[in-house]
Short mmCIF file of C-alpha atoms in Angstrom, two decimals:
data_model
loop_
_atom_site.label_atom_id
_atom_site.label_comp_id
_atom_site.label_asym_id
_atom_site.label_seq_id
_atom_site.Cartn_x
_atom_site.Cartn_y
_atom_site.Cartn_z
CA THR Z 1 -7.30 -22.32 -48.66
CA THR Z 2 -10.76 -21.96 -50.35
CA PHE Z 3 -10.39 -18.90 -50.89
CA ALA Z 4 -5.91 -18.35 -52.62
CA VAL Z 5 -8.31 -21.40 -55.15
CA VAL Z 6 -10.89 -18.66 -55.77
CA ALA Z 7 -8.31 -15.94 -56.48
CA GLY Z 8 -6.25 -18.55 -58.21
CA ALA Z 9 -9.29 -19.32 -60.65
CA ALA Z 10 -10.02 -15.45 -60.84
CA GLY Z 11 -6.41 -15.26 -61.48
CA GLY Z 12 -6.60 -17.23 -64.74
CA ASP Z 13 -9.61 -15.19 -66.09
CA LEU Z 14 -11.49 -19.32 -65.67
CA ALA Z 15 -14.65 -19.82 -65.70
CA ILE Z 16 -17.64 -19.13 -62.93
CA GLU Z 17 -18.34 -22.80 -62.68
CA VAL Z 18 -14.33 -24.08 -63.23
CA VAL Z 19 -14.16 -22.01 -60.02
CA LEU Z 20 -17.28 -23.81 -58.18
CA ILE Z 21 -15.72 -26.84 -59.07
CA LEU Z 22 -12.92 -26.14 -57.81
CA GLY Z 23 -14.10 -24.83 -54.97
CA ILE Z 24 -16.08 -26.93 -53.62
CA SER Z 25 -13.18 -30.02 -54.67
CA SER Z 26 -11.03 -28.35 -52.11
CA VAL Z 27 -12.96 -27.69 -49.21
CA PHE Z 28 -14.35 -31.23 -48.66
CA ALA Z 29 -10.18 -32.63 -49.67
CA ASP Z 30 -8.86 -30.45 -47.71
CA ALA Z 31 -11.52 -30.85 -44.69
CA LEU Z 32 -10.94 -34.20 -45.10
CA SER Z 33 -7.74 -34.23 -44.79
CA MET Z 34 -6.99 -32.31 -41.80
CA GLY Z 35 -9.60 -34.29 -39.93
CA VAL Z 36 -7.92 -36.74 -40.38
CA GLY Z 37 -4.97 -35.82 -39.18
CA ASP Z 38 -6.29 -34.23 -36.62
CA ALA Z 39 -7.69 -37.06 -35.60
CA LEU Z 40 -4.54 -39.62 -36.26
CA SER Z 41 -1.58 -37.26 -34.50
CA THR Z 42 -4.44 -36.34 -31.30
CA LYS Z 43 -4.66 -40.63 -31.15
CA ALA Z 44 -0.14 -41.00 -31.69
CA ALA Z 45 -0.43 -38.21 -29.56
CA ASN Z 46 -2.04 -39.81 -26.65
CA GLN Z 47 -1.03 -43.18 -27.23
CA TYR Z 48 2.39 -41.52 -26.33
CA ALA Z 49 1.46 -40.23 -23.51
CA LEU Z 50 -0.78 -43.23 -21.51
CA GLU Z 51 2.94 -45.49 -22.54
CA GLU Z 52 5.07 -42.64 -20.74
CA ARG Z 53 2.62 -42.76 -18.06
CA ALA Z 54 3.26 -47.15 -17.89
CA ARG Z 55 6.54 -46.87 -17.80
CA GLU Z 56 6.54 -44.24 -14.66
CA MET Z 57 4.51 -45.86 -12.83
CA TRP Z 58 6.75 -49.20 -13.49
CA GLU Z 59 9.41 -46.51 -12.00
CA MET Z 60 7.11 -45.32 -9.67
CA GLU Z 61 6.10 -48.63 -7.98
CA ASN Z 62 9.85 -50.58 -8.50
CA ASN Z 63 12.23 -47.40 -7.54
CA PRO Z 64 10.13 -45.05 -5.30
CA GLU Z 65 13.59 -43.44 -3.81
CA GLY Z 66 15.03 -42.48 -7.20
CA GLU Z 67 11.22 -41.14 -8.71
CA ILE Z 68 10.32 -39.30 -5.73
CA GLN Z 69 14.65 -37.91 -5.23
CA GLU Z 70 14.23 -36.44 -9.10
CA MET Z 71 11.03 -34.24 -8.64
CA ILE Z 72 13.09 -32.93 -5.78
CA GLU Z 73 15.47 -32.13 -8.13
CA ILE Z 74 13.05 -30.81 -10.98
CA PHE Z 75 11.26 -28.38 -8.07
CA GLU Z 76 14.77 -27.15 -6.63
CA GLU Z 77 15.39 -26.40 -10.11
CA LYS Z 78 12.09 -24.17 -9.95
CA GLY Z 79 12.67 -21.87 -6.67
CA LEU Z 80 12.10 -23.83 -4.08
CA SER Z 81 13.94 -24.18 -0.84
CA LYS Z 82 15.68 -28.89 -0.40
CA GLU Z 83 13.68 -28.49 2.11
CA ASP Z 84 10.20 -26.91 1.11
CA ALA Z 85 10.76 -29.64 -2.29
CA THR Z 86 11.43 -32.45 -0.11
CA THR Z 87 8.30 -31.81 1.84
CA ALA Z 88 6.37 -30.76 -0.84
CA ILE Z 89 7.34 -33.61 -2.91
CA MET Z 90 6.64 -37.18 0.18
CA ALA Z 91 3.44 -34.97 0.98
CA MET Z 92 1.77 -35.75 -2.99
CA SER Z 93 3.89 -39.07 -3.08
CA LYS Z 94 1.53 -40.78 -0.60
CA ASN Z 95 -1.38 -40.45 -3.66
CA LYS Z 96 1.00 -42.91 -6.30
CA GLU Z 97 -1.77 -42.09 -9.73
CA PHE Z 98 -1.58 -38.41 -8.25
CA PHE Z 99 2.09 -37.83 -8.09
CA VAL Z 100 2.70 -40.25 -11.22
CA ASP Z 101 0.24 -37.22 -13.47
CA LEU Z 102 2.31 -35.00 -11.60
CA MET Z 103 5.70 -36.87 -12.41
CA MET Z 104 4.34 -36.67 -16.09
CA ALA Z 105 3.88 -32.88 -15.83
CA PHE Z 106 7.17 -31.91 -14.64
CA GLU Z 107 9.51 -34.19 -15.42
CA LEU Z 108 8.04 -35.12 -19.35
CA GLU Z 109 6.22 -31.60 -20.00
CA LEU Z 110 3.14 -34.60 -20.99
CA GLU Z 111 0.05 -33.64 -20.68
CA VAL Z 112 -2.52 -37.02 -19.53
CA PRO Z 113 -5.33 -37.92 -22.38
CA SER Z 114 -8.54 -37.69 -20.06
CA GLU Z 115 -10.92 -40.79 -20.69
CA ASP Z 116 -13.47 -39.43 -22.87
CA ASP Z 117 -11.07 -37.67 -24.59
CA ASN Z 118 -11.43 -39.50 -28.28
CA PRO Z 119 -9.71 -37.97 -31.09
CA TYR Z 120 -12.03 -38.70 -34.00
CA PHE Z 121 -14.57 -36.54 -32.17
CA ASP Z 122 -11.70 -34.18 -32.72
CA GLY Z 123 -11.21 -34.87 -36.04
CA LEU Z 124 -14.95 -34.68 -36.58
CA VAL Z 125 -15.19 -31.15 -35.11
CA THR Z 126 -12.04 -30.11 -37.28
CA PHE Z 127 -13.87 -30.90 -40.35
CA CYS Z 128 -17.00 -29.29 -40.32
CA SER Z 129 -15.41 -26.71 -39.38
CA PHE Z 130 -14.07 -26.40 -42.24
CA VAL Z 131 -16.10 -27.55 -44.11
CA CYS Z 132 -18.08 -24.06 -42.65
CA PHE Z 133 -15.50 -21.39 -42.94
CA GLY Z 134 -13.73 -22.71 -45.88
CA PHE Z 135 -17.45 -22.83 -47.61
CA VAL Z 136 -17.63 -19.03 -47.38
CA PRO Z 137 -15.65 -17.71 -49.86
CA LEU Z 138 -18.07 -19.58 -52.42
CA LEU Z 139 -21.13 -17.96 -51.25
CA GLY Z 140 -21.74 -15.57 -54.09
CA TYR Z 141 -20.97 -18.05 -56.60
CA VAL Z 142 -23.36 -20.57 -54.94
CA VAL Z 143 -26.10 -17.87 -54.37
CA LEU Z 144 -25.61 -15.47 -57.66
CA TYR Z 145 -25.00 -18.25 -60.02
CA SER Z 146 -28.05 -18.42 -61.97
CA ILE Z 147 -28.60 -14.33 -61.66
CA ASP Z 148 -27.76 -12.65 -64.49
CA LEU Z 149 -25.29 -9.78 -63.33
CA GLY Z 150 -23.91 -8.78 -66.87
CA ASP Z 151 -20.76 -9.40 -68.37
CA ASP Z 152 -18.93 -8.25 -65.20
CA LYS Z 153 -20.03 -11.12 -63.82
CA VAL Z 154 -17.48 -12.96 -62.68
CA THR Z 155 -15.83 -10.03 -61.34
CA ILE Z 156 -18.28 -9.01 -59.38
CA LEU Z 157 -19.00 -12.48 -57.79
CA PHE Z 158 -15.01 -12.44 -57.15
CA ILE Z 159 -15.58 -9.16 -55.77
CA ILE Z 160 -18.36 -10.44 -52.62
CA ALA Z 161 -15.65 -13.26 -52.57
CA CYS Z 162 -13.05 -10.76 -51.60
CA CYS Z 163 -15.25 -9.32 -49.05
CA LEU Z 164 -16.78 -12.81 -47.38
CA THR Z 165 -13.36 -13.95 -47.20
CA GLY Z 166 -11.92 -10.80 -45.48
CA LEU Z 167 -14.21 -9.73 -43.20
CA MET Z 168 -14.38 -13.72 -42.03
CA LEU Z 169 -10.75 -13.93 -42.09
CA PHE Z 170 -11.23 -10.46 -39.56
CA VAL Z 171 -13.59 -12.09 -37.62
CA LEU Z 172 -11.87 -15.34 -36.86
CA GLY Z 173 -8.65 -12.96 -35.91
CA ALA Z 174 -10.72 -11.53 -33.78
CA LEU Z 175 -11.89 -14.53 -32.10
CA LYS Z 176 -8.40 -15.99 -31.17
CA THR Z 177 -8.08 -12.63 -29.71
CA MET Z 178 -10.65 -14.30 -26.78
CA PHE Z 179 -7.11 -16.92 -25.82
CA THR Z 180 -4.72 -14.29 -25.85
CA ILE Z 181 -3.45 -10.99 -24.60
CA GLN Z 182 -3.95 -9.41 -28.05
CA LYS Z 183 -5.95 -6.65 -29.14
CA TRP Z 184 -9.78 -7.44 -30.61
CA TYR Z 185 -8.72 -5.64 -33.98
CA ALA Z 186 -4.38 -5.97 -33.76
CA GLY Z 187 -5.29 -10.24 -33.83
CA GLY Z 188 -8.05 -9.35 -36.82
CA LEU Z 189 -6.28 -7.55 -39.04
CA GLU Z 190 -3.48 -9.94 -38.46
CA ILE Z 191 -5.14 -12.85 -40.03
CA LEU Z 192 -6.53 -10.76 -42.49
CA PHE Z 193 -3.06 -9.48 -43.08
CA PHE Z 194 -1.44 -13.09 -44.41
CA GLY Z 195 -5.26 -14.33 -45.81
CA ALA Z 196 -4.81 -11.40 -48.12
CA MET Z 197 -0.87 -12.07 -48.82
CA THR Z 198 -1.64 -15.83 -49.48
CA ALA Z 199 -4.84 -13.89 -52.01
CA ALA Z 200 -2.37 -12.38 -53.87
CA VAL Z 201 0.34 -14.96 -54.66
CA ALA Z 202 -2.53 -17.47 -55.67
CA TYR Z 203 -3.93 -14.92 -58.19
CA LEU Z 204 -0.42 -13.70 -59.00
CA ILE Z 205 -0.03 -16.91 -60.05
CA GLY Z 206 -3.73 -17.53 -61.45
CA LEU Z 207 -2.71 -14.54 -63.62
CA LEU Z 208 1.06 -15.35 -65.45
CA VAL Z 209 0.10 -18.97 -66.09
CA GLU Z 210 -3.00 -17.70 -67.88
CA GLU Z 211 -0.54 -15.11 -69.45
CA VAL Z 212 1.55 -18.22 -71.08
CA THR Z 213 -1.58 -20.82 -71.19
CA GLY Z 214 -3.82 -18.52 -72.81
CA PHE Z 215 -6.06 -20.64 -70.94
CA GLY Z 216 -7.71 -18.04 -69.85
CA GLU Z 217 -8.47 -16.02 -73.28
CA GLU Z 218 -8.89 -19.80 -74.41
CA ASN Z 219 -12.03 -19.95 -71.97
CA LYS Z 220 -13.79 -16.13 -72.54
CA CYS Z 221 -14.76 -17.55 -76.37
CA ARG Z 222 -16.00 -20.71 -75.31
CA ARG Z 223 -18.03 -18.71 -73.07
CA MET Z 224 -18.99 -16.66 -76.20
#
């Protein structure tokens, strides 16, 4: 997201100060939005799962035969014979807490949240991760801001941002394959490709807006 902002600003030929303002504000605004969204969605999902578990527990206490029969039928659909399904379910139903969790997984396809699950901590992790990775495209602008790079300073900083962002996207894509069967280089190239597409669209839109409004030329005159 941050690099899309940087690319759009570069396409619009905006000043470095504008890129920094837009980029930094975008990083923290998006990070806060993602963090809060993650926390609230996780909290809502946990509340729903716990409510469903309480309902299943009530049904198990008030109609155990019906719940056991439902699970037997589910296990039969999974490929077990009626005899084997009945034997397995009858054995597991002796532990009510375990059996209710089993019903949650097989009947409702819901995961019961653990007691130490904190949605706000998840949101904080999302916020910090977004800030750390989202700041990468701006590193060149921040570090080299006060250094004289000549008339091509804006272009040089944008190229640096492209290189840093491309490297970060490839590494993230490669790391993602640790949890999949995808090859590491394929995962890296996949994320890099889609990130480049997003940046290209933002750059072209910025270029189009600059051509229509002439705002970039006006900025050049002011800088001169």
